[in-house]
CSV table of C-alpha atoms and ligand atoms in Angstrom, one decimal:
chain,number,residue,atom,x,y,z
A,448,MET,CA,0.2,-0.1,0.0
A,449,THR,CA,1.0,3.4,-0.7
A,450,THR,CA,0.1,6.5,0.3
A,451,PHE,CA,-0.2,9.8,-2.4
A,452,THR,CA,-0.9,13.4,-2.1
A,453,THR,CA,-2.0,15.1,-5.2
A,454,GLN,CA,-3.5,18.5,-5.5
A,455,VAL,CA,-6.3,17.0,-8.4
A,456,ALA,CA,-6.5,13.3,-8.8
A,457,ILE,CA,-8.0,12.2,-11.5
A,458,VAL,CA,-10.0,8.5,-11.5
A,459,GLY,CA,-9.8,7.4,-15.3
A,460,ALA,CA,-7.5,7.4,-17.0
A,461,GLY,CA,-9.4,7.4,-20.6
A,462,ILE,CA,-8.3,10.4,-23.0
A,463,GLN,CA,-10.3,12.3,-21.1
A,464,GLY,CA,-8.4,11.4,-18.4
A,465,CYS,CA,-5.0,12.2,-20.1
A,466,ALA,CA,-5.8,14.9,-21.9
A,467,ALA,CA,-6.8,17.0,-18.1
A,468,ALA,CA,-3.9,15.0,-17.3
A,469,ARG,CA,-1.5,17.2,-19.3
A,470,GLU,CA,-4.0,20.3,-19.9
A,471,LEU,CA,-3.5,20.6,-15.8
A,472,ALA,CA,0.4,19.5,-15.4
A,473,LEU,CA,1.3,21.9,-18.7
A,474,ARG,CA,-0.6,24.6,-16.1
A,475,GLY,CA,2.1,23.3,-12.6
A,476,VAL,CA,-0.8,21.7,-10.9
A,477,ASP,CA,0.1,18.5,-9.6
A,478,VAL,CA,-1.5,16.2,-10.7
A,479,LEU,CA,-1.7,11.6,-10.4
A,480,VAL,CA,-4.5,9.8,-12.5
A,481,LEU,CA,-5.3,6.6,-11.3
A,482,ASP,CA,-6.9,3.5,-13.4
A,483,SER,CA,-8.7,-0.2,-13.2
A,484,GLU,CA,-6.1,-1.5,-15.6
A,485,TYR,CA,-4.2,0.7,-17.7
A,486,ALA,CA,-4.5,3.8,-20.0
A,487,GLY,CA,-7.1,3.3,-23.5
A,488,ARG,CA,-7.8,-0.1,-21.9
A,489,HIS,CA,-11.7,0.7,-22.8
A,490,ALA,CA,-13.4,3.3,-25.0
A,491,SER,CA,-10.4,6.0,-25.6
A,492,GLY,CA,-8.7,2.7,-27.2
A,493,VAL,CA,-11.0,0.7,-29.1
A,494,ASN,CA,-12.8,3.4,-30.6
A,495,ALA,CA,-13.4,3.5,-33.9
A,496,GLY,CA,-11.1,7.4,-34.1
A,497,GLY,CA,-13.8,9.1,-36.1
A,498,VAL,CA,-12.7,12.5,-35.2
A,499,ARG,CA,-16.0,15.0,-36.6
A,500,THR,CA,-17.9,17.5,-35.8
A,501,LEU,CA,-20.6,16.1,-38.7
A,502,GLY,CA,-23.7,16.1,-37.3
A,503,ARG,CA,-22.9,17.2,-33.5
A,504,HIS,CA,-26.0,18.4,-31.0
A,505,ILE,CA,-25.6,22.2,-31.8
A,506,ALA,CA,-24.8,21.7,-27.7
A,507,GLU,CA,-21.7,20.7,-27.6
A,508,LEU,CA,-20.6,22.1,-31.6
A,509,PRO,CA,-18.7,25.1,-29.5
A,510,LEU,CA,-16.5,21.6,-27.8
A,511,ALA,CA,-15.9,19.9,-31.0
A,512,LEU,CA,-14.5,22.8,-33.1
A,513,ALA,CA,-12.7,23.7,-29.9
A,514,SER,CA,-11.1,20.5,-30.5
A,515,LYS,CA,-10.5,19.9,-33.9
A,516,ARG,CA,-8.5,23.0,-33.5
A,517,LEU,CA,-6.2,21.3,-31.3
A,518,TRP,CA,-6.9,18.0,-33.2
A,519,THR,CA,-5.0,20.3,-36.4
A,520,ARG,CA,-2.0,21.4,-33.9
A,521,ILE,CA,-2.0,17.6,-32.8
A,522,GLY,CA,2.4,16.9,-32.7
A,523,GLU,CA,2.6,20.2,-31.3
A,524,LEU,CA,0.2,18.9,-28.3
A,525,VAL,CA,1.3,15.6,-28.1
A,526,ASP,CA,4.6,14.6,-29.7
A,527,ASP,CA,2.5,12.4,-31.9
A,528,ASP,CA,1.1,12.9,-34.6
A,529,CYS,CA,-1.6,10.4,-33.4
A,530,GLY,CA,-2.7,9.1,-37.1
A,531,TYR,CA,-4.9,12.2,-37.3
A,532,ARG,CA,-6.0,13.4,-41.1
A,533,GLN,CA,-8.1,15.0,-42.6
A,534,SER,CA,-9.8,12.7,-45.2
A,535,GLY,CA,-13.7,14.7,-44.5
A,536,GLN,CA,-16.7,13.1,-43.2
A,537,LEU,CA,-19.3,12.7,-45.3
A,538,LYS,CA,-23.0,12.1,-44.2
A,539,ILE,CA,-25.4,10.5,-47.5
A,540,ALA,CA,-29.4,10.9,-47.7
A,541,THR,CA,-30.7,8.1,-49.4
A,542,SER,CA,-34.3,9.6,-49.8
A,543,ALA,CA,-36.0,13.3,-50.1
A,544,GLY,CA,-36.7,13.2,-46.2
A,545,THR,CA,-33.5,12.6,-45.3
A,546,PHE,CA,-31.8,15.3,-47.2
A,547,GLU,CA,-34.2,17.4,-46.3
A,548,ALA,CA,-33.2,16.7,-42.5
A,549,LEU,CA,-29.3,18.0,-43.7
A,550,ARG,CA,-30.5,21.4,-44.9
A,551,VAL,CA,-32.3,22.5,-41.7
A,552,ARG,CA,-29.8,21.7,-40.1
A,553,SER,CA,-27.1,23.5,-42.3
A,554,ASP,CA,-29.6,26.3,-42.0
A,555,ARG,CA,-29.5,25.8,-38.6
A,556,ILE,CA,-26.3,26.2,-37.9
A,557,ALA,CA,-25.5,29.0,-40.2
A,558,GLU,CA,-28.0,30.7,-38.0
A,559,SER,CA,-26.6,29.5,-34.9
A,560,GLY,CA,-23.4,31.8,-35.5
A,561,LEU,CA,-20.8,29.1,-35.4
A,562,PRO,CA,-18.0,28.9,-37.4
A,563,HIS,CA,-18.6,25.3,-39.2
A,564,VAL,CA,-20.2,24.5,-42.4
A,565,GLU,CA,-21.8,21.4,-43.1
A,566,ARG,CA,-21.7,21.3,-46.8
A,567,LEU,CA,-24.8,20.2,-48.8
A,568,LEU,CA,-23.8,17.6,-51.8
A,569,THR,CA,-25.6,17.3,-54.8
A,570,PRO,CA,-26.0,13.3,-55.8
A,571,LEU,CA,-23.5,13.8,-58.5
A,572,GLU,CA,-20.9,15.7,-56.2
A,573,VAL,CA,-21.9,11.9,-53.8
A,574,ARG,CA,-21.1,10.0,-56.7
A,575,ASP,CA,-17.8,11.6,-57.7
A,576,LEU,CA,-16.6,11.6,-54.0
A,577,VAL,CA,-17.4,7.9,-53.1
A,578,PRO,CA,-17.9,5.9,-56.6
A,579,ALA,CA,-17.9,3.0,-54.9
A,580,PHE,CA,-21.7,2.9,-52.6
A,581,VAL,CA,-24.4,2.0,-54.0
A,582,GLY,CA,-27.7,2.7,-53.4
A,583,PRO,CA,-30.5,5.8,-54.2
A,584,ILE,CA,-28.2,9.6,-53.6
A,585,THR,CA,-30.7,12.2,-52.6
A,586,GLY,CA,-27.7,14.2,-51.3
A,587,ALA,CA,-24.9,14.8,-48.2
A,588,ALA,CA,-23.5,16.5,-45.7
A,589,TYR,CA,-20.1,17.1,-45.9
A,590,VAL,CA,-17.2,18.4,-43.6
A,591,VAL,CA,-13.8,18.5,-45.9
A,592,ASP,CA,-11.7,18.7,-43.0
A,593,ASP,CA,-13.0,16.4,-40.6
A,594,GLY,CA,-11.2,12.6,-40.8
A,595,SER,CA,-9.6,10.2,-38.5
A,596,ALA,CA,-7.3,9.4,-36.0
A,597,LEU,CA,-5.6,5.7,-33.7
A,598,PRO,CA,-7.3,6.1,-31.1
A,599,PHE,CA,-5.0,4.1,-28.5
A,600,ARG,CA,-2.3,6.1,-29.6
A,601,THR,CA,-3.5,8.6,-28.9
A,602,THR,CA,-4.8,7.9,-25.3
A,603,GLN,CA,-1.3,6.7,-25.3
A,604,ALA,CA,0.4,9.9,-26.3
A,605,PHE,CA,-1.7,12.4,-24.1
A,606,ARG,CA,-1.0,10.1,-21.3
A,607,ARG,CA,2.6,10.0,-22.1
A,608,LYS,CA,3.1,14.2,-22.6
A,609,ALA,CA,1.5,14.6,-19.9
A,610,GLU,CA,3.7,12.4,-17.3
A,611,SER,CA,6.6,14.6,-19.1
A,612,LEU,CA,5.2,17.7,-17.9
A,613,GLY,CA,5.0,15.7,-14.3
A,614,ALA,CA,1.9,13.9,-14.1
A,615,ARG,CA,1.7,10.7,-12.0
A,616,PHE,CA,-0.1,7.7,-13.2
A,617,VAL,CA,-1.3,5.1,-11.1
A,618,GLU,CA,-2.5,1.8,-13.2
A,619,GLY,CA,-3.8,-0.7,-11.8
A,620,ALA,CA,-5.5,1.3,-8.7
A,621,SER,CA,-9.8,0.9,-8.8
A,622,VAL,CA,-10.8,3.5,-6.9
A,623,HIS,CA,-14.1,2.4,-4.9
A,624,SER,CA,-14.7,4.6,-1.3
A,625,ALA,CA,-14.3,7.8,-1.1
A,626,SER,CA,-14.4,10.1,2.0
A,627,ARG,CA,-14.4,13.7,2.7
A,628,VAL,CA,-11.4,14.4,5.5
A,629,GLY,CA,-10.3,17.4,6.8
A,630,GLY,CA,-11.5,19.7,3.2
A,631,GLU,CA,-9.5,17.5,1.3
A,632,TRP,CA,-10.9,14.4,-0.7
A,633,ARG,CA,-9.0,10.6,0.6
A,634,LEU,CA,-9.6,8.2,-2.0
A,635,LEU,CA,-8.9,4.2,-1.1
A,636,THR,CA,-8.0,1.9,-3.7
A,637,LYS,CA,-8.9,-1.9,-4.0
A,638,ASN,CA,-5.0,-3.2,-4.1
A,639,GLY,CA,-4.9,-0.5,-1.0
A,640,HIS,CA,-3.5,2.8,-2.3
A,641,GLU,CA,-4.6,5.7,-0.2
A,642,ILE,CA,-5.2,9.2,-2.0
A,643,HIS,CA,-5.3,12.7,-0.2
A,644,ALA,CA,-6.3,15.4,-3.2
A,645,ASN,CA,-7.5,18.7,-2.6
A,646,GLN,CA,-9.6,17.6,-5.8
A,647,VAL,CA,-10.9,15.1,-8.1
A,648,ILE,CA,-11.8,15.0,-11.4
A,649,ASN,CA,-14.6,12.2,-12.2
A,650,CYS,CA,-13.4,10.3,-15.9
A,651,ALA,CA,-14.9,6.8,-14.9
A,652,GLY,CA,-16.5,6.3,-18.6
A,653,ALA,CA,-19.1,4.1,-18.3
A,654,TRP,CA,-18.3,3.7,-14.4
A,655,ALA,CA,-18.2,7.2,-14.3
A,656,ALA,CA,-21.7,6.9,-12.1
A,657,SER,CA,-20.5,4.7,-9.5
A,658,VAL,CA,-18.0,6.6,-9.1
A,659,GLY,CA,-19.8,9.1,-9.5
A,660,SER,CA,-21.9,8.0,-6.4
A,661,MET,CA,-18.7,8.3,-4.1
A,662,PHE,CA,-19.2,12.0,-3.7
A,663,GLY,CA,-23.0,11.2,-3.3
A,664,ASP,CA,-23.9,12.4,-7.3
A,665,LYS,CA,-26.2,10.3,-9.0
A,666,LEU,CA,-25.0,10.4,-12.9
A,667,PRO,CA,-27.5,9.5,-15.4
A,668,ILE,CA,-25.1,7.0,-17.4
A,669,GLN,CA,-26.5,3.5,-18.8
A,670,PRO,CA,-23.8,1.4,-20.0
A,671,ASN,CA,-23.3,-0.3,-22.8
A,672,GLY,CA,-21.6,-2.1,-26.0
A,673,SER,CA,-20.6,-0.1,-29.0
A,674,MET,CA,-18.9,-3.0,-31.6
A,675,GLN,CA,-17.0,-2.7,-34.5
A,676,ILE,CA,-15.8,-4.8,-37.5
A,677,VAL,CA,-12.7,-5.0,-39.1
A,678,THR,CA,-11.6,-6.1,-42.6
A,679,THR,CA,-8.9,-8.1,-44.8
A,680,ARG,CA,-7.1,-5.0,-47.2
A,681,LEU,CA,-8.3,-4.2,-50.2
A,682,ALA,CA,-7.7,-2.0,-52.9
A,683,PRO,CA,-8.5,2.0,-52.3
A,684,PHE,CA,-12.0,3.3,-52.4
A,685,LEU,CA,-12.7,4.7,-50.6
A,686,SER,CA,-10.9,8.7,-48.8
A,687,PRO,CA,-13.7,10.2,-46.6
A,688,VAL,CA,-15.8,8.3,-43.9
A,689,VAL,CA,-19.1,7.7,-44.5
A,690,SER,CA,-22.3,7.3,-42.4
A,691,VAL,CA,-25.8,7.1,-43.3
A,692,PHE,CA,-28.4,9.1,-42.4
A,693,GLY,CA,-31.0,6.9,-40.5
A,694,GLN,CA,-29.0,3.8,-40.2
A,695,ALA,CA,-26.8,2.6,-37.8
A,696,LEU,CA,-23.5,2.4,-40.1
A,697,SER,CA,-19.6,4.5,-40.2
A,698,ILE,CA,-17.8,2.9,-43.0
A,699,LYS,CA,-13.6,4.1,-43.3
A,700,GLN,CA,-10.8,3.0,-45.0
A,701,PHE,CA,-7.7,2.6,-43.6
A,702,ASP,CA,-3.9,3.6,-45.5
A,703,ASN,CA,-3.2,-0.3,-45.2
A,704,GLY,CA,-6.8,-1.0,-46.7
A,705,THR,CA,-8.8,-2.4,-44.1
A,706,VAL,CA,-11.9,-1.1,-43.3
A,707,VAL,CA,-13.4,-0.3,-39.9
A,708,ILE,CA,-17.7,-0.2,-39.8
A,709,GLY,CA,-19.1,0.0,-36.8
A,710,GLY,CA,-21.8,3.1,-35.9
A,711,GLY,CA,-23.9,1.8,-33.2
A,712,HIS,CA,-24.7,-1.7,-33.3
A,713,ARG,CA,-24.4,-2.0,-29.5
A,714,SER,CA,-24.4,-5.8,-27.2
A,715,PRO,CA,-24.5,-6.1,-23.5
A,716,VAL,CA,-21.7,-5.4,-21.4
A,717,ASP,CA,-21.2,-6.5,-17.4
A,718,LEU,CA,-19.0,-3.5,-15.9
A,719,CYS,CA,-18.2,-5.9,-12.8
A,720,THR,CA,-15.9,-7.6,-15.3
A,721,ALA,CA,-15.3,-4.5,-17.1
A,722,ARG,CA,-16.0,-6.9,-20.7
A,723,ALA,CA,-18.3,-7.0,-23.4
A,724,GLU,CA,-20.3,-9.3,-25.5
A,725,LEU,CA,-20.7,-10.0,-29.5
A,726,THR,CA,-23.9,-10.4,-30.3
A,727,LEU,CA,-23.1,-12.5,-34.0
A,728,SER,CA,-26.9,-11.1,-35.1
A,729,GLY,CA,-25.7,-7.3,-35.0
A,730,LEU,CA,-22.7,-7.9,-36.5
A,731,ALA,CA,-23.8,-9.5,-39.2
A,732,GLN,CA,-26.8,-7.2,-39.7
A,733,ALA,CA,-23.5,-4.1,-39.8
A,734,ALA,CA,-21.9,-5.9,-42.2
A,735,ARG,CA,-24.8,-7.2,-44.5
A,736,GLN,CA,-26.2,-3.3,-44.4
A,737,ALA,CA,-22.0,-2.3,-45.2
A,738,SER,CA,-22.3,-4.4,-47.7
A,739,LYS,CA,-25.6,-3.6,-49.1
A,740,PHE,CA,-23.9,0.3,-49.6
A,741,PHE,CA,-20.4,-0.9,-50.4
A,742,PRO,CA,-20.7,-4.4,-52.5
A,743,ILE,CA,-16.6,-4.6,-52.8
A,744,LEU,CA,-16.8,-5.9,-49.5
A,745,MET,CA,-18.3,-8.9,-50.8
A,746,GLN,CA,-14.6,-9.4,-51.5
A,747,ALA,CA,-13.6,-9.1,-48.2
A,748,THR,CA,-13.6,-11.2,-45.3
A,749,ILE,CA,-13.9,-10.3,-41.0
A,750,ALA,CA,-10.6,-10.1,-40.1
A,751,ARG,CA,-11.5,-9.5,-36.2
A,752,CYS,CA,-14.1,-7.6,-34.6
A,753,TRP,CA,-14.5,-6.8,-31.0
A,754,SER,CA,-17.0,-4.2,-28.4
A,755,GLY,CA,-15.9,-1.7,-26.2
A,756,ILE,CA,-17.6,-0.1,-22.9
A,757,GLU,CA,-18.8,3.1,-23.6
A,758,GLY,CA,-21.1,5.1,-21.1
A,759,PHE,CA,-24.5,6.6,-22.5
A,760,THR,CA,-26.7,9.4,-20.9
A,761,PRO,CA,-30.2,9.7,-21.5
A,762,ASP,CA,-29.9,13.0,-24.9
A,763,GLY,CA,-26.7,11.2,-26.1
A,764,LEU,CA,-24.6,14.4,-24.6
A,765,PRO,CA,-21.7,14.4,-22.6
A,766,LEU,CA,-22.3,15.2,-18.2
A,767,ILE,CA,-19.2,18.2,-18.3
A,768,GLY,CA,-19.3,20.2,-14.8
A,769,VAL,CA,-18.7,20.3,-11.4
A,770,GLY,CA,-20.4,17.9,-9.1
A,771,SER,CA,-22.7,18.6,-5.9
A,772,ALA,CA,-20.0,17.7,-3.3
A,773,PRO,CA,-16.9,20.5,-2.8
A,774,SER,CA,-14.0,20.1,-5.5
A,775,VAL,CA,-15.4,17.5,-7.8
A,776,VAL,CA,-15.4,17.5,-11.8
A,777,HIS,CA,-17.5,14.9,-13.7
A,778,ALA,CA,-16.8,14.4,-17.5
A,779,ALA,CA,-18.6,11.7,-18.7
A,780,GLY,CA,-20.9,10.6,-20.7
A,781,PHE,CA,-19.8,11.0,-24.2
A,782,SER,CA,-22.1,8.5,-26.0
A,783,ALA,CA,-20.5,7.0,-28.6
A,784,HIS,CA,-18.9,10.3,-29.5
A,785,GLY,CA,-16.6,11.6,-27.6
A,786,PHE,CA,-12.8,10.8,-28.4
A,787,GLN,CA,-12.7,14.0,-30.9
A,788,LEU,CA,-13.8,16.0,-27.9
A,789,GLY,CA,-10.9,14.8,-25.9
A,790,PRO,CA,-8.5,17.4,-26.8
A,791,ALA,CA,-11.2,19.9,-26.1
A,792,VAL,CA,-12.2,18.4,-22.6
A,793,GLY,CA,-8.5,18.5,-21.4
A,794,VAL,CA,-9.0,22.5,-21.4
A,795,VAL,CA,-12.6,22.8,-19.4
A,796,LEU,CA,-11.4,19.7,-17.0
A,797,ALA,CA,-8.5,22.1,-16.2
A,798,ASP,CA,-10.3,25.9,-16.6
A,799,LEU,CA,-12.8,24.1,-14.2
A,800,VAL,CA,-10.5,22.9,-11.4
A,801,THR,CA,-8.3,25.9,-11.7
A,802,THR,CA,-9.8,28.8,-12.4
A,803,GLY,CA,-14.0,27.6,-11.6
A,804,ASN,CA,-14.6,28.4,-15.5
A,805,ALA,CA,-14.9,27.0,-18.4
A,806,SER,CA,-13.1,28.7,-21.5
A,807,ILE,CA,-15.2,26.8,-23.7
A,808,GLN,CA,-19.1,27.1,-24.2
A,809,ILE,CA,-20.1,23.7,-22.5
A,810,SER,CA,-23.6,25.0,-20.9
A,811,GLY,CA,-25.6,22.8,-22.3
A,812,LEU,CA,-23.6,19.9,-20.8
A,813,ASP,CA,-24.5,20.7,-17.2
A,814,PRO,CA,-25.2,17.2,-15.9
A,815,ARG,CA,-27.8,19.1,-13.7
A,816,ARG,CA,-29.5,19.5,-16.8
A,817,PHE,CA,-31.3,16.4,-15.4
A,818,ARG,CA,-32.1,17.4,-12.2
A,819,GLU,CA,-30.8,17.9,-8.9
A,820,LEU,CA,-26.9,15.8,-8.7
A,821,SER,CA,-27.2,14.9,-5.0
A,822,SER,CA,-28.5,11.0,-4.9
A,823,GLU,CA,-30.3,11.9,-1.5
A,824,SER,CA,-32.3,14.4,-3.8
A,825,SER,CA,-33.6,12.2,-5.7
T,1027,FAD,C1,-17.0,1.1,-30.3
T,1027,FAD,C2,-17.0,2.5,-30.3
T,1027,FAD,C3,-16.3,3.4,-30.9
T,1027,FAD,C4,-16.4,4.5,-31.0
T,1027,FAD,N1,-15.9,5.2,-31.4
T,1027,FAD,C5,-15.7,6.3,-32.1
T,1027,FAD,C6,-15.5,7.2,-32.7
T,1027,FAD,O1,-15.4,7.5,-34.4
T,1027,FAD,N2,-14.9,8.9,-32.2
T,1027,FAD,C7,-15.5,9.6,-31.1
T,1027,FAD,O2,-15.7,10.7,-30.6
T,1027,FAD,N3,-15.6,8.4,-30.1
T,1027,FAD,C8,-16.2,7.1,-30.9
T,1027,FAD,N4,-16.3,6.5,-29.6
T,1027,FAD,C9,-16.3,7.2,-27.7
T,1027,FAD,C10,-15.2,7.4,-27.5
T,1027,FAD,O3,-14.0,6.5,-27.7
T,1027,FAD,C11,-15.0,7.0,-26.3
T,1027,FAD,O4,-16.4,8.2,-26.1
T,1027,FAD,C12,-14.3,7.9,-24.6
T,1027,FAD,O5,-13.5,7.1,-25.8
T,1027,FAD,C13,-14.3,7.8,-23.8
T,1027,FAD,O6,-13.5,8.8,-23.4
T,1027,FAD,P1,-13.2,8.4,-21.3
T,1027,FAD,O7,-12.3,8.7,-21.2
T,1027,FAD,O8,-14.3,9.0,-21.2
T,1027,FAD,O9,-13.7,7.3,-21.0
T,1027,FAD,P2,-12.9,5.7,-21.3
T,1027,FAD,O10,-11.5,5.5,-22.3
T,1027,FAD,O11,-13.8,4.1,-21.0
T,1027,FAD,O12,-11.7,5.8,-19.8
T,1027,FAD,C14,-12.4,5.4,-18.8
T,1027,FAD,C15,-11.4,4.6,-17.4
T,1027,FAD,O13,-11.9,4.8,-16.3
T,1027,FAD,C16,-11.4,3.4,-15.6
T,1027,FAD,N5,-12.3,3.4,-14.7
T,1027,FAD,C17,-13.5,3.2,-14.7
T,1027,FAD,N6,-14.0,3.3,-12.7
T,1027,FAD,C18,-12.9,3.7,-12.6
T,1027,FAD,C19,-12.2,3.1,-11.2
T,1027,FAD,N7,-13.3,2.7,-10.0
T,1027,FAD,N8,-10.8,3.3,-10.5
T,1027,FAD,C20,-9.7,3.8,-11.1
T,1027,FAD,N9,-10.3,4.0,-12.6
T,1027,FAD,C21,-11.6,3.6,-13.8
T,1027,FAD,C22,-11.4,3.0,-16.6
T,1027,FAD,O14,-10.4,1.3,-16.7
T,1027,FAD,C23,-11.4,3.4,-18.0
T,1027,FAD,O15,-9.7,3.4,-18.7
T,1027,FAD,C24,-17.2,5.3,-29.3
T,1027,FAD,C25,-16.6,4.0,-28.7
T,1027,FAD,C26,-16.6,3.2,-28.7
T,1027,FAD,C27,-17.0,1.7,-27.7
């Protein structure tokens, strides 16, 4: 057993915890990151790597746009390019109704005044951009400078950079209780460590509700598995990341020719064992759907598939903000789209801890939008 004393303890070494650690260490704050397993073991290391502003809810667009600006400097931020590339992201409409929905959204973004453009493409432009797509096309929304990155490499890069700036990481340390003693937090881990911290950030991903309850907060987070398929290599046929409006489908081809198919096929999870199941019917559905729109995929076989554990909120938006107890901040419930947000979430968490105010607009993400946080009030 070891006793650690720190200014800020972060529970969870996913992309959010590692990005916050880097930003805090950069600001000269003493920070200790704890993880039950190891950095990037869960959603942050196994996601599809989509770096997307396309289709984001207006409430999280300011955060996503701030993050995009950071992604374009990723090499400078973490000394690694993280496999980041701006290949564009495209959402294809296959009916008049879905194209109308893309048009309404595009107008709404323009009215919001946010510096973001989802360009509407004609069917001909879509065919030029994605010649391998088969099916009706009524148009698409396109963000030319969206793209993708390598998730595990990115999370590790944030962790390494944070460490190089003085942050400490303790892996294999599952926090199981928190108590307030003499104006500071005392955290205990299952393997017997004791941590004394002035402030705590809850970045525990799908486990954030149970960590939140240690601080008396009831976070509405539902864990779920999200399944992905990777195929064997094919000759290059797809440059942008493509999704289809109204379908649980996202598809991208890497430079090595492999294709990642995902987009929302869920599977059961067990938080106690930290395991997600694969459901063959869901995988078959994803493969069928992908090869319906991209018949070229019939030439490939499935190389591997997996399911990653993620925390979902009732409205699909993250919970970022202070808790009801003193000196506690939560950042969780990223609902399968938190990887892109990571760099900016790091900044916001460091802001909340050091100044109490976020430098990026996050008012629509306040955990209190659902109810009073404290478990005693519900
Ligand atoms: C399959 C899949 C595909 C996805 N695709 C995309 C995508 O293309 N683009 C995108 O933007 N997002 C995507 N996402 C979502 C994205 O991966 C997540 O939103 C993001 O990684 C969440 O990061 P996090 O740091 O909050 O959580 P996590 O990465 O889950 O990290 C939480 C960490 O907390 C630790 N922990 C939990 N409880 C405790 C405890 N009690 N004590 C200590 N440590 C604890 C865990 O071990 C874990 O390492 C995808 C998610 C999945 C699962």
